[in-house]
Amino acid sequence: KSVQILGDVTSGGELKIKKGDKKRPGRIEGALTAAQDIKIEGFNHVAGDVTAADEVELPKKKHADTVVIDGTIVEGGRVDPVELPAVFFRVNASGGPRIDVKKREAADLLPNDDTNPAYGRLKVDHGATVKLHSGTYYFDRFELKHEAELIIELEAGAPITINVKDGVYLGHHSTTTIVGGDAGHVLFNVSGLGILDPEADGKGKSKLASRIGHDAQFAGTIYSPQGKL
């Protein structure tokens, strides 16, 4: 249940990297930056710098040597607040058709336009595949279940922007494959509308706007009010 991140992680508040697996420690190939505290639990390896506006907390005693940081640790450093881009939903760009991709099946979804302004909730079941293309998408919710695959086909390297009203959930062992471009051309904008309402789930508990499950492989950028790796 270790994180495997090929890139940087930046937080406008606190940042916590949970304990990795002893046999397969977590690995972050980039830097960690937070506008408040950073806490790194045991069995994790950070290849870049760790910069916190407040404090950096590392394991003590028996797990002290299980965290490896190749870069520099900076506490009390200057960290500019993270300004999330606004997520604009065009008129009627919500409540579109719900897309359910059943186990081991596949779906190919075209970008949204005036004739198809938005999709509703996307749920890609265990072992299923969904393909997206260069362009702009609108979803109420975006969910990949266990071992599901997201294929992003970037025609001539053109970018893709995926706007999500509620939340993005990438399940355990899910994968992202980019064809015709790289991760720098893949952007998720998550507003967290509804999810951030404490009463959103009817039980008085707020839900995360973004979550990436253990051993999931994701390539791209996610802008989200909060999330969990």
mmCIF file with all atom_site columns, C-alpha atoms in Angstrom:
data_model
loop_
_atom_site.group_PDB
_atom_site.id
_atom_site.type_symbol
_atom_site.label_atom_id
_atom_site.label_alt_id
_atom_site.label_comp_id
_atom_site.label_asym_id
_atom_site.label_entity_id
_atom_site.label_seq_id
_atom_site.pdbx_PDB_ins_code
_atom_site.Cartn_x
_atom_site.Cartn_y
_atom_site.Cartn_z
_atom_site.occupancy
_atom_site.B_iso_or_equiv
_atom_site.pdbx_formal_charge
_atom_site.auth_seq_id
_atom_site.auth_comp_id
_atom_site.auth_asym_id
_atom_site.auth_atom_id
_atom_site.pdbx_PDB_model_num
ATOM 1   C CA . LYS A 1 1   ? 0.000   0.000  0.000   1.00 0.00 ? 1   LYS A CA 1
ATOM 2   C CA . SER A 1 2   ? 2.837   2.342  -0.867  1.00 0.00 ? 2   SER A CA 1
ATOM 3   C CA . VAL A 1 3   ? 2.628   5.502  -2.947  1.00 0.00 ? 3   VAL A CA 1
ATOM 4   C CA . GLN A 1 4   ? 4.524   5.540  -6.238  1.00 0.00 ? 4   GLN A CA 1
ATOM 5   C CA . ILE A 1 5   ? 4.592   9.076  -7.650  1.00 0.00 ? 5   ILE A CA 1
ATOM 6   C CA . LEU A 1 6   ? 6.472   10.196 -10.756 1.00 0.00 ? 6   LEU A CA 1
ATOM 7   C CA . GLY A 1 7   ? 6.442   13.934 -10.133 1.00 0.00 ? 7   GLY A CA 1
ATOM 8   C CA . ASP A 1 8   ? 6.027   16.655 -7.519  1.00 0.00 ? 8   ASP A CA 1
ATOM 9   C CA . VAL A 1 9   ? 3.395   16.920 -4.794  1.00 0.00 ? 9   VAL A CA 1
ATOM 10  C CA . THR A 1 10  ? 2.320   20.410 -3.662  1.00 0.00 ? 10  THR A CA 1
ATOM 11  C CA . SER A 1 11  ? -0.202  21.302 -0.953  1.00 0.00 ? 11  SER A CA 1
ATOM 12  C CA . GLY A 1 12  ? -1.721  24.658 -0.055  1.00 0.00 ? 12  GLY A CA 1
ATOM 13  C CA . GLY A 1 13  ? -2.119  23.336 3.504   1.00 0.00 ? 13  GLY A CA 1
ATOM 14  C CA . GLU A 1 14  ? -0.659  20.303 5.257   1.00 0.00 ? 14  GLU A CA 1
ATOM 15  C CA . LEU A 1 15  ? 0.856   17.322 3.453   1.00 0.00 ? 15  LEU A CA 1
ATOM 16  C CA . LYS A 1 16  ? 1.041   13.797 4.836   1.00 0.00 ? 16  LYS A CA 1
ATOM 17  C CA . ILE A 1 17  ? 2.716   10.811 3.197   1.00 0.00 ? 17  ILE A CA 1
ATOM 18  C CA . LYS A 1 18  ? 1.395   7.689  4.876   1.00 0.00 ? 18  LYS A CA 1
ATOM 19  C CA . LYS A 1 19  ? 3.509   4.714  5.915   1.00 0.00 ? 19  LYS A CA 1
ATOM 20  C CA . GLY A 1 20  ? 4.756   2.580  3.040   1.00 0.00 ? 20  GLY A CA 1
ATOM 21  C CA . ASP A 1 21  ? 5.137   -1.140 2.765   1.00 0.00 ? 21  ASP A CA 1
ATOM 22  C CA . LYS A 1 22  ? 8.294   -2.626 4.283   1.00 0.00 ? 22  LYS A CA 1
ATOM 23  C CA . LYS A 1 23  ? 8.922   -4.882 1.268   1.00 0.00 ? 23  LYS A CA 1
ATOM 24  C CA . ARG A 1 24  ? 8.056   -2.192 -1.275  1.00 0.00 ? 24  ARG A CA 1
ATOM 25  C CA . PRO A 1 25  ? 8.591   1.291  0.219   1.00 0.00 ? 25  PRO A CA 1
ATOM 26  C CA . GLY A 1 26  ? 6.800   4.293  -1.184  1.00 0.00 ? 26  GLY A CA 1
ATOM 27  C CA . ARG A 1 27  ? 8.749   6.356  -3.714  1.00 0.00 ? 27  ARG A CA 1
ATOM 28  C CA . ILE A 1 28  ? 8.235   9.950  -4.829  1.00 0.00 ? 28  ILE A CA 1
ATOM 29  C CA . GLU A 1 29  ? 10.461  10.891 -7.749  1.00 0.00 ? 29  GLU A CA 1
ATOM 30  C CA . GLY A 1 30  ? 9.879   14.632 -7.339  1.00 0.00 ? 30  GLY A CA 1
ATOM 31  C CA . ALA A 1 31  ? 9.753   17.210 -4.564  1.00 0.00 ? 31  ALA A CA 1
ATOM 32  C CA . LEU A 1 32  ? 7.320   17.738 -1.675  1.00 0.00 ? 32  LEU A CA 1
ATOM 33  C CA . THR A 1 33  ? 6.114   21.273 -0.930  1.00 0.00 ? 33  THR A CA 1
ATOM 34  C CA . ALA A 1 34  ? 3.495   22.473 1.567   1.00 0.00 ? 34  ALA A CA 1
ATOM 35  C CA . ALA A 1 35  ? 2.239   25.820 2.844   1.00 0.00 ? 35  ALA A CA 1
ATOM 36  C CA . GLN A 1 36  ? 1.984   24.294 6.340   1.00 0.00 ? 36  GLN A CA 1
ATOM 37  C CA . ASP A 1 37  ? 3.500   21.121 7.867   1.00 0.00 ? 37  ASP A CA 1
ATOM 38  C CA . ILE A 1 38  ? 4.796   18.044 6.046   1.00 0.00 ? 38  ILE A CA 1
ATOM 39  C CA . LYS A 1 39  ? 4.640   14.664 7.746   1.00 0.00 ? 39  LYS A CA 1
ATOM 40  C CA . ILE A 1 40  ? 6.370   11.642 6.211   1.00 0.00 ? 40  ILE A CA 1
ATOM 41  C CA . GLU A 1 41  ? 5.730   8.290  7.823   1.00 0.00 ? 41  GLU A CA 1
ATOM 42  C CA . GLY A 1 42  ? 8.046   5.268  7.643   1.00 0.00 ? 42  GLY A CA 1
ATOM 43  C CA . PHE A 1 43  ? 9.194   3.293  4.595   1.00 0.00 ? 43  PHE A CA 1
ATOM 44  C CA . ASN A 1 44  ? 9.201   6.136  2.071   1.00 0.00 ? 44  ASN A CA 1
ATOM 45  C CA . HIS A 1 45  ? 11.848  7.493  -0.318  1.00 0.00 ? 45  HIS A CA 1
ATOM 46  C CA . VAL A 1 46  ? 11.712  11.074 -1.627  1.00 0.00 ? 46  VAL A CA 1
ATOM 47  C CA . ALA A 1 47  ? 14.056  11.850 -4.514  1.00 0.00 ? 47  ALA A CA 1
ATOM 48  C CA . GLY A 1 48  ? 13.620  15.637 -4.398  1.00 0.00 ? 48  GLY A CA 1
ATOM 49  C CA . ASP A 1 49  ? 13.602  18.434 -1.848  1.00 0.00 ? 49  ASP A CA 1
ATOM 50  C CA . VAL A 1 50  ? 11.127  18.611 1.053   1.00 0.00 ? 50  VAL A CA 1
ATOM 51  C CA . THR A 1 51  ? 10.044  22.201 1.727   1.00 0.00 ? 51  THR A CA 1
ATOM 52  C CA . ALA A 1 52  ? 7.507   23.229 4.372   1.00 0.00 ? 52  ALA A CA 1
ATOM 53  C CA . ALA A 1 53  ? 6.444   26.703 5.429   1.00 0.00 ? 53  ALA A CA 1
ATOM 54  C CA . ASP A 1 54  ? 6.178   25.291 8.954   1.00 0.00 ? 54  ASP A CA 1
ATOM 55  C CA . GLU A 1 55  ? 7.738   22.002 10.130  1.00 0.00 ? 55  GLU A CA 1
ATOM 56  C CA . VAL A 1 56  ? 8.836   18.708 8.548   1.00 0.00 ? 56  VAL A CA 1
ATOM 57  C CA . GLU A 1 57  ? 8.013   15.734 10.744  1.00 0.00 ? 57  GLU A CA 1
ATOM 58  C CA . LEU A 1 58  ? 9.886   12.454 10.189  1.00 0.00 ? 58  LEU A CA 1
ATOM 59  C CA . PRO A 1 59  ? 9.599   9.123  12.037  1.00 0.00 ? 59  PRO A CA 1
ATOM 60  C CA . LYS A 1 60  ? 11.437  8.681  15.296  1.00 0.00 ? 60  LYS A CA 1
ATOM 61  C CA . LYS A 1 61  ? 13.059  5.714  17.020  1.00 0.00 ? 61  LYS A CA 1
ATOM 62  C CA . LYS A 1 62  ? 12.730  2.376  15.210  1.00 0.00 ? 62  LYS A CA 1
ATOM 63  C CA . HIS A 1 63  ? 11.424  3.818  11.908  1.00 0.00 ? 63  HIS A CA 1
ATOM 64  C CA . ALA A 1 64  ? 13.820  6.768  11.781  1.00 0.00 ? 64  ALA A CA 1
ATOM 65  C CA . ASP A 1 65  ? 16.086  5.150  9.186   1.00 0.00 ? 65  ASP A CA 1
ATOM 66  C CA . THR A 1 66  ? 13.236  3.922  6.956   1.00 0.00 ? 66  THR A CA 1
ATOM 67  C CA . VAL A 1 67  ? 12.703  7.366  5.387   1.00 0.00 ? 67  VAL A CA 1
ATOM 68  C CA . VAL A 1 68  ? 15.267  8.420  2.766   1.00 0.00 ? 68  VAL A CA 1
ATOM 69  C CA . ILE A 1 69  ? 15.329  11.973 1.382   1.00 0.00 ? 69  ILE A CA 1
ATOM 70  C CA . ASP A 1 70  ? 17.831  12.585 -1.405  1.00 0.00 ? 70  ASP A CA 1
ATOM 71  C CA . GLY A 1 71  ? 17.200  16.322 -1.550  1.00 0.00 ? 71  GLY A CA 1
ATOM 72  C CA . THR A 1 72  ? 17.302  19.094 1.028   1.00 0.00 ? 72  THR A CA 1
ATOM 73  C CA . ILE A 1 73  ? 14.889  19.496 3.944   1.00 0.00 ? 73  ILE A CA 1
ATOM 74  C CA . VAL A 1 74  ? 13.746  23.099 4.408   1.00 0.00 ? 74  VAL A CA 1
ATOM 75  C CA . GLU A 1 75  ? 11.588  24.178 7.354   1.00 0.00 ? 75  GLU A CA 1
ATOM 76  C CA . GLY A 1 76  ? 10.114  27.647 7.646   1.00 0.00 ? 76  GLY A CA 1
ATOM 77  C CA . GLY A 1 77  ? 10.710  28.218 3.956   1.00 0.00 ? 77  GLY A CA 1
ATOM 78  C CA . ARG A 1 78  ? 8.725   30.531 1.762   1.00 0.00 ? 78  ARG A CA 1
ATOM 79  C CA . VAL A 1 79  ? 5.908   28.637 0.101   1.00 0.00 ? 79  VAL A CA 1
ATOM 80  C CA . ASP A 1 80  ? 3.377   30.575 -1.919  1.00 0.00 ? 80  ASP A CA 1
ATOM 81  C CA . PRO A 1 81  ? -0.252  29.480 -1.473  1.00 0.00 ? 81  PRO A CA 1
ATOM 82  C CA . VAL A 1 82  ? -1.552  27.170 -4.169  1.00 0.00 ? 82  VAL A CA 1
ATOM 83  C CA . GLU A 1 83  ? -4.190  28.953 -6.212  1.00 0.00 ? 83  GLU A CA 1
ATOM 84  C CA . LEU A 1 84  ? -6.518  26.397 -7.761  1.00 0.00 ? 84  LEU A CA 1
ATOM 85  C CA . PRO A 1 85  ? -7.863  27.311 -11.192 1.00 0.00 ? 85  PRO A CA 1
ATOM 86  C CA . ALA A 1 86  ? -11.584 27.978 -11.303 1.00 0.00 ? 86  ALA A CA 1
ATOM 87  C CA . VAL A 1 87  ? -13.633 25.137 -12.738 1.00 0.00 ? 87  VAL A CA 1
ATOM 88  C CA . PHE A 1 88  ? -16.279 26.635 -14.984 1.00 0.00 ? 88  PHE A CA 1
ATOM 89  C CA . PHE A 1 89  ? -19.213 24.497 -16.006 1.00 0.00 ? 89  PHE A CA 1
ATOM 90  C CA . ARG A 1 90  ? -21.114 25.694 -19.008 1.00 0.00 ? 90  ARG A CA 1
ATOM 91  C CA . VAL A 1 91  ? -24.886 25.882 -18.869 1.00 0.00 ? 91  VAL A CA 1
ATOM 92  C CA . ASN A 1 92  ? -26.318 22.374 -18.547 1.00 0.00 ? 92  ASN A CA 1
ATOM 93  C CA . ALA A 1 93  ? -22.788 20.994 -18.217 1.00 0.00 ? 93  ALA A CA 1
ATOM 94  C CA . SER A 1 94  ? -23.880 18.809 -15.341 1.00 0.00 ? 94  SER A CA 1
ATOM 95  C CA . GLY A 1 95  ? -26.368 16.033 -14.987 1.00 0.00 ? 95  GLY A CA 1
ATOM 96  C CA . GLY A 1 96  ? -25.481 14.564 -18.366 1.00 0.00 ? 96  GLY A CA 1
ATOM 97  C CA . PRO A 1 97  ? -25.787 10.875 -19.210 1.00 0.00 ? 97  PRO A CA 1
ATOM 98  C CA . ARG A 1 98  ? -24.273 8.502  -16.664 1.00 0.00 ? 98  ARG A CA 1
ATOM 99  C CA . ILE A 1 99  ? -21.574 6.244  -18.107 1.00 0.00 ? 99  ILE A CA 1
ATOM 100 C CA . ASP A 1 100 ? -21.095 2.787  -16.596 1.00 0.00 ? 100 ASP A CA 1
ATOM 101 C CA . VAL A 1 101 ? -18.365 0.637  -18.134 1.00 0.00 ? 101 VAL A CA 1
ATOM 102 C CA . LYS A 1 102 ? -18.894 -2.920 -16.947 1.00 0.00 ? 102 LYS A CA 1
ATOM 103 C CA . LYS A 1 103 ? -16.213 -5.402 -15.882 1.00 0.00 ? 103 LYS A CA 1
ATOM 104 C CA . ARG A 1 104 ? -13.680 -6.256 -18.614 1.00 0.00 ? 104 ARG A CA 1
ATOM 105 C CA . GLU A 1 105 ? -15.514 -4.063 -21.142 1.00 0.00 ? 105 GLU A CA 1
ATOM 106 C CA . ALA A 1 106 ? -14.335 -0.872 -22.873 1.00 0.00 ? 106 ALA A CA 1
ATOM 107 C CA . ALA A 1 107 ? -15.747 2.551  -23.771 1.00 0.00 ? 107 ALA A CA 1
ATOM 108 C CA . ASP A 1 108 ? -14.491 5.335  -26.022 1.00 0.00 ? 108 ASP A CA 1
ATOM 109 C CA . LEU A 1 109 ? -15.775 8.804  -25.063 1.00 0.00 ? 109 LEU A CA 1
ATOM 110 C CA . LEU A 1 110 ? -15.449 11.838 -27.319 1.00 0.00 ? 110 LEU A CA 1
ATOM 111 C CA . PRO A 1 111 ? -14.740 15.313 -25.902 1.00 0.00 ? 111 PRO A CA 1
ATOM 112 C CA . ASN A 1 112 ? -17.718 17.457 -24.981 1.00 0.00 ? 112 ASN A CA 1
ATOM 113 C CA . ASP A 1 113 ? -19.034 20.104 -27.377 1.00 0.00 ? 113 ASP A CA 1
ATOM 114 C CA . ASP A 1 114 ? -22.216 22.089 -28.011 1.00 0.00 ? 114 ASP A CA 1
ATOM 115 C CA . THR A 1 115 ? -24.120 18.991 -29.072 1.00 0.00 ? 115 THR A CA 1
ATOM 116 C CA . ASN A 1 116 ? -22.880 16.941 -26.116 1.00 0.00 ? 116 ASN A CA 1
ATOM 117 C CA . PRO A 1 117 ? -22.192 19.496 -23.357 1.00 0.00 ? 117 PRO A CA 1
ATOM 118 C CA . ALA A 1 118 ? -21.354 17.108 -20.524 1.00 0.00 ? 118 ALA A CA 1
ATOM 119 C CA . TYR A 1 119 ? -21.273 13.601 -19.141 1.00 0.00 ? 119 TYR A CA 1
ATOM 120 C CA . GLY A 1 120 ? -22.736 12.666 -15.779 1.00 0.00 ? 120 GLY A CA 1
ATOM 121 C CA . ARG A 1 121 ? -21.005 10.246 -13.470 1.00 0.00 ? 121 ARG A CA 1
ATOM 122 C CA . LEU A 1 122 ? -18.346 8.012  -15.053 1.00 0.00 ? 122 LEU A CA 1
ATOM 123 C CA . LYS A 1 123 ? -17.811 4.659  -13.377 1.00 0.00 ? 123 LYS A CA 1
ATOM 124 C CA . VAL A 1 124 ? -15.273 2.260  -14.896 1.00 0.00 ? 124 VAL A CA 1
ATOM 125 C CA . ASP A 1 125 ? -15.656 -1.120 -13.232 1.00 0.00 ? 125 ASP A CA 1
ATOM 126 C CA . HIS A 1 126 ? -12.997 -3.676 -12.237 1.00 0.00 ? 126 HIS A CA 1
ATOM 127 C CA . GLY A 1 127 ? -10.659 -4.456 -15.135 1.00 0.00 ? 127 GLY A CA 1
ATOM 128 C CA . ALA A 1 128 ? -12.595 -2.265 -17.578 1.00 0.00 ? 128 ALA A CA 1
ATOM 129 C CA . THR A 1 129 ? -11.104 0.394  -19.886 1.00 0.00 ? 129 THR A CA 1
ATOM 130 C CA . VAL A 1 130 ? -12.152 3.912  -20.879 1.00 0.00 ? 130 VAL A CA 1
ATOM 131 C CA . LYS A 1 131 ? -10.480 5.937  -23.635 1.00 0.00 ? 131 LYS A CA 1
ATOM 132 C CA . LEU A 1 132 ? -10.479 9.752  -23.782 1.00 0.00 ? 132 LEU A CA 1
ATOM 133 C CA . HIS A 1 133 ? -9.043  12.111 -26.415 1.00 0.00 ? 133 HIS A CA 1
ATOM 134 C CA . SER A 1 134 ? -7.494  15.557 -26.757 1.00 0.00 ? 134 SER A CA 1
ATOM 135 C CA . GLY A 1 135 ? -10.033 18.245 -25.925 1.00 0.00 ? 135 GLY A CA 1
ATOM 136 C CA . THR A 1 136 ? -12.224 19.277 -22.999 1.00 0.00 ? 136 THR A CA 1
ATOM 137 C CA . TYR A 1 137 ? -14.447 17.030 -20.902 1.00 0.00 ? 137 TYR A CA 1
ATOM 138 C CA . TYR A 1 138 ? -17.027 17.675 -18.173 1.00 0.00 ? 138 TYR A CA 1
ATOM 139 C CA . PHE A 1 139 ? -18.044 15.006 -15.662 1.00 0.00 ? 139 PHE A CA 1
ATOM 140 C CA . ASP A 1 140 ? -20.128 15.050 -12.508 1.00 0.00 ? 140 ASP A CA 1
ATOM 141 C CA . ARG A 1 141 ? -17.835 12.399 -11.021 1.00 0.00 ? 141 ARG A CA 1
ATOM 142 C CA . PHE A 1 142 ? -14.881 10.375 -12.333 1.00 0.00 ? 142 PHE A CA 1
ATOM 143 C CA . GLU A 1 143 ? -14.243 6.926  -10.880 1.00 0.00 ? 143 GLU A CA 1
ATOM 144 C CA . LEU A 1 144 ? -11.914 4.082  -11.864 1.00 0.00 ? 144 LEU A CA 1
ATOM 145 C CA . LYS A 1 145 ? -12.418 0.901  -9.868  1.00 0.00 ? 145 LYS A CA 1
ATOM 146 C CA . HIS A 1 146 ? -9.822  -1.743 -8.993  1.00 0.00 ? 146 HIS A CA 1
ATOM 147 C CA . GLU A 1 147 ? -7.492  -2.556 -11.947 1.00 0.00 ? 147 GLU A CA 1
ATOM 148 C CA . ALA A 1 148 ? -9.423  -0.296 -14.341 1.00 0.00 ? 148 ALA A CA 1
ATOM 149 C CA . GLU A 1 149 ? -7.478  1.485  -17.090 1.00 0.00 ? 149 GLU A CA 1
ATOM 150 C CA . LEU A 1 150 ? -7.690  5.053  -18.377 1.00 0.00 ? 150 LEU A CA 1
ATOM 151 C CA . ILE A 1 151 ? -6.252  5.498  -21.891 1.00 0.00 ? 151 ILE A CA 1
ATOM 152 C CA . ILE A 1 152 ? -5.654  9.086  -22.997 1.00 0.00 ? 152 ILE A CA 1
ATOM 153 C CA . GLU A 1 153 ? -5.041  9.513  -26.713 1.00 0.00 ? 153 GLU A CA 1
ATOM 154 C CA . LEU A 1 154 ? -3.461  12.879 -27.477 1.00 0.00 ? 154 LEU A CA 1
ATOM 155 C CA . GLU A 1 155 ? -3.952  13.589 -31.153 1.00 0.00 ? 155 GLU A CA 1
ATOM 156 C CA . ALA A 1 156 ? -0.846  15.404 -32.481 1.00 0.00 ? 156 ALA A CA 1
ATOM 157 C CA . GLY A 1 157 ? 0.170   16.005 -28.881 1.00 0.00 ? 157 GLY A CA 1
ATOM 158 C CA . ALA A 1 158 ? -2.804  18.320 -28.228 1.00 0.00 ? 158 ALA A CA 1
ATOM 159 C CA . PRO A 1 159 ? -3.721  18.587 -24.513 1.00 0.00 ? 159 PRO A CA 1
ATOM 160 C CA . ILE A 1 160 ? -6.707  17.244 -22.617 1.00 0.00 ? 160 ILE A CA 1
ATOM 161 C CA . THR A 1 161 ? -8.563  19.006 -19.783 1.00 0.00 ? 161 THR A CA 1
ATOM 162 C CA . ILE A 1 162 ? -10.971 16.985 -17.660 1.00 0.00 ? 162 ILE A CA 1
ATOM 163 C CA . ASN A 1 163 ? -13.280 19.112 -15.487 1.00 0.00 ? 163 ASN A CA 1
ATOM 164 C CA . VAL A 1 164 ? -14.950 17.217 -12.641 1.00 0.00 ? 164 VAL A CA 1
ATOM 165 C CA . LYS A 1 165 ? -17.663 18.701 -10.447 1.00 0.00 ? 165 LYS A CA 1
ATOM 166 C CA . ASP A 1 166 ? -17.548 16.355 -7.456  1.00 0.00 ? 166 ASP A CA 1
ATOM 167 C CA . GLY A 1 167 ? -14.500 14.097 -7.236  1.00 0.00 ? 167 GLY A CA 1
ATOM 168 C CA . VAL A 1 168 ? -11.853 11.952 -8.942  1.00 0.00 ? 168 VAL A CA 1
ATOM 169 C CA . TYR A 1 169 ? -11.284 8.459  -7.538  1.00 0.00 ? 169 TYR A CA 1
ATOM 170 C CA . LEU A 1 170 ? -8.592  6.228  -8.999  1.00 0.00 ? 170 LEU A CA 1
ATOM 171 C CA . GLY A 1 171 ? -8.861  2.736  -7.516  1.00 0.00 ? 171 GLY A CA 1
ATOM 172 C CA . HIS A 1 172 ? -6.214  0.308  -6.343  1.00 0.00 ? 172 HIS A CA 1
ATOM 173 C CA . HIS A 1 173 ? -3.977  -0.965 -9.167  1.00 0.00 ? 173 HIS A CA 1
ATOM 174 C CA . SER A 1 174 ? -5.713  1.280  -11.716 1.00 0.00 ? 174 SER A CA 1
ATOM 175 C CA . THR A 1 175 ? -3.513  2.581  -14.534 1.00 0.00 ? 175 THR A CA 1
ATOM 176 C CA . THR A 1 176 ? -3.237  5.601  -16.816 1.00 0.00 ? 176 THR A CA 1
ATOM 177 C CA . THR A 1 177 ? -1.745  5.167  -20.289 1.00 0.00 ? 177 THR A CA 1
ATOM 178 C CA . ILE A 1 178 ? -0.941  8.192  -22.454 1.00 0.00 ? 178 ILE A CA 1
ATOM 179 C CA . VAL A 1 179 ? -0.652  7.739  -26.214 1.00 0.00 ? 179 VAL A CA 1
ATOM 180 C CA . GLY A 1 180 ? 0.813   10.420 -28.497 1.00 0.00 ? 180 GLY A CA 1
ATOM 181 C CA . GLY A 1 181 ? 2.026   12.807 -25.793 1.00 0.00 ? 181 GLY A CA 1
ATOM 182 C CA . ASP A 1 182 ? 3.144   13.036 -22.195 1.00 0.00 ? 182 ASP A CA 1
ATOM 183 C CA . ALA A 1 183 ? 1.843   13.714 -18.698 1.00 0.00 ? 183 ALA A CA 1
ATOM 184 C CA . GLY A 1 184 ? 2.427   17.458 -19.081 1.00 0.00 ? 184 GLY A CA 1
ATOM 185 C CA . HIS A 1 185 ? -0.565  17.606 -21.451 1.00 0.00 ? 185 HIS A CA 1
ATOM 186 C CA . VAL A 1 186 ? -3.033  15.932 -19.050 1.00 0.00 ? 186 VAL A CA 1
ATOM 187 C CA . LEU A 1 187 ? -4.953  18.094 -16.569 1.00 0.00 ? 187 LEU A CA 1
ATOM 188 C CA . PHE A 1 188 ? -7.775  17.269 -14.150 1.00 0.00 ? 188 PHE A CA 1
ATOM 189 C CA . ASN A 1 189 ? -9.630  20.252 -12.642 1.00 0.00 ? 189 ASN A CA 1
ATOM 190 C CA . VAL A 1 190 ? -11.693 19.146 -9.630  1.00 0.00 ? 190 VAL A CA 1
ATOM 191 C CA . SER A 1 191 ? -14.047 21.636 -8.005  1.00 0.00 ? 191 SER A CA 1
ATOM 192 C CA . GLY A 1 192 ? -15.263 19.393 -5.167  1.00 0.00 ? 192 GLY A CA 1
ATOM 193 C CA . LEU A 1 193 ? -18.731 20.954 -5.340  1.00 0.00 ? 193 LEU A CA 1
ATOM 194 C CA . GLY A 1 194 ? -21.106 18.956 -3.173  1.00 0.00 ? 194 GLY A CA 1
ATOM 195 C CA . ILE A 1 195 ? -18.322 16.703 -1.892  1.00 0.00 ? 195 ILE A CA 1
ATOM 196 C CA . LEU A 1 196 ? -17.005 19.518 0.316   1.00 0.00 ? 196 LEU A CA 1
ATOM 197 C CA . ASP A 1 197 ? -20.441 20.026 1.871   1.00 0.00 ? 197 ASP A CA 1
ATOM 198 C CA . PRO A 1 198 ? -20.299 18.315 5.326   1.00 0.00 ? 198 PRO A CA 1
ATOM 199 C CA . GLU A 1 199 ? -23.802 16.968 4.694   1.00 0.00 ? 199 GLU A CA 1
ATOM 200 C CA . ALA A 1 200 ? -23.036 15.806 1.162   1.00 0.00 ? 200 ALA A CA 1
ATOM 201 C CA . ASP A 1 201 ? -23.176 12.086 1.928   1.00 0.00 ? 201 ASP A CA 1
ATOM 202 C CA . GLY A 1 202 ? -26.193 12.342 4.211   1.00 0.00 ? 202 GLY A CA 1
ATOM 203 C CA . LYS A 1 203 ? -24.184 11.178 7.244   1.00 0.00 ? 203 LYS A CA 1
ATOM 204 C CA . GLY A 1 204 ? -22.652 14.448 8.321   1.00 0.00 ? 204 GLY A CA 1
ATOM 205 C CA . LYS A 1 205 ? -19.199 13.467 7.036   1.00 0.00 ? 205 LYS A CA 1
ATOM 206 C CA . SER A 1 206 ? -17.307 15.236 4.268   1.00 0.00 ? 206 SER A CA 1
ATOM 207 C CA . LYS A 1 207 ? -15.710 13.228 1.474   1.00 0.00 ? 207 LYS A CA 1
ATOM 208 C CA . LEU A 1 208 ? -12.403 13.714 -0.280  1.00 0.00 ? 208 LEU A CA 1
ATOM 209 C CA . ALA A 1 209 ? -12.527 15.469 -3.625  1.00 0.00 ? 209 ALA A CA 1
ATOM 210 C CA . SER A 1 210 ? -9.675  13.308 -4.972  1.00 0.00 ? 210 SER A CA 1
ATOM 211 C CA . ARG A 1 211 ? -8.233  9.945  -3.997  1.00 0.00 ? 211 ARG A CA 1
ATOM 212 C CA . ILE A 1 212 ? -5.592  7.706  -5.587  1.00 0.00 ? 212 ILE A CA 1
ATOM 213 C CA . GLY A 1 213 ? -5.571  4.107  -4.341  1.00 0.00 ? 213 GLY A CA 1
ATOM 214 C CA . HIS A 1 214 ? -2.525  2.034  -3.472  1.00 0.00 ? 214 HIS A CA 1
ATOM 215 C CA . ASP A 1 215 ? -0.390  0.752  -6.352  1.00 0.00 ? 215 ASP A CA 1
ATOM 216 C CA . ALA A 1 216 ? -2.334  2.937  -8.788  1.00 0.00 ? 216 ALA A CA 1
ATOM 217 C CA . GLN A 1 217 ? -0.329  4.402  -11.674 1.00 0.00 ? 217 GLN A CA 1
ATOM 218 C CA . PHE A 1 218 ? -1.395  7.917  -12.646 1.00 0.00 ? 218 PHE A CA 1
ATOM 219 C CA . ALA A 1 219 ? 0.249   10.270 -15.135 1.00 0.00 ? 219 ALA A CA 1
ATOM 220 C CA . GLY A 1 220 ? -0.797  13.910 -15.305 1.00 0.00 ? 220 GLY A CA 1
ATOM 221 C CA . THR A 1 221 ? -1.758  16.816 -13.049 1.00 0.00 ? 221 THR A CA 1
ATOM 222 C CA . ILE A 1 222 ? -4.713  16.989 -10.672 1.00 0.00 ? 222 ILE A CA 1
ATOM 223 C CA . TYR A 1 223 ? -5.855  20.332 -9.241  1.00 0.00 ? 223 TYR A CA 1
ATOM 224 C CA . SER A 1 224 ? -8.119  19.577 -6.291  1.00 0.00 ? 224 SER A CA 1
ATOM 225 C CA . PRO A 1 225 ? -9.164  21.329 -3.048  1.00 0.00 ? 225 PRO A CA 1
ATOM 226 C CA . GLN A 1 226 ? -7.944  18.278 -1.106  1.00 0.00 ? 226 GLN A CA 1
ATOM 227 C CA . GLY A 1 227 ? -7.070  14.651 -1.676  1.00 0.00 ? 227 GLY A CA 1
ATOM 228 C CA . LYS A 1 228 ? -5.438  11.460 -0.454  1.00 0.00 ? 228 LYS A CA 1
ATOM 229 C CA . LEU A 1 229 ? -2.653  9.350  -1.932  1.00 0.00 ? 229 LEU A CA 1
#
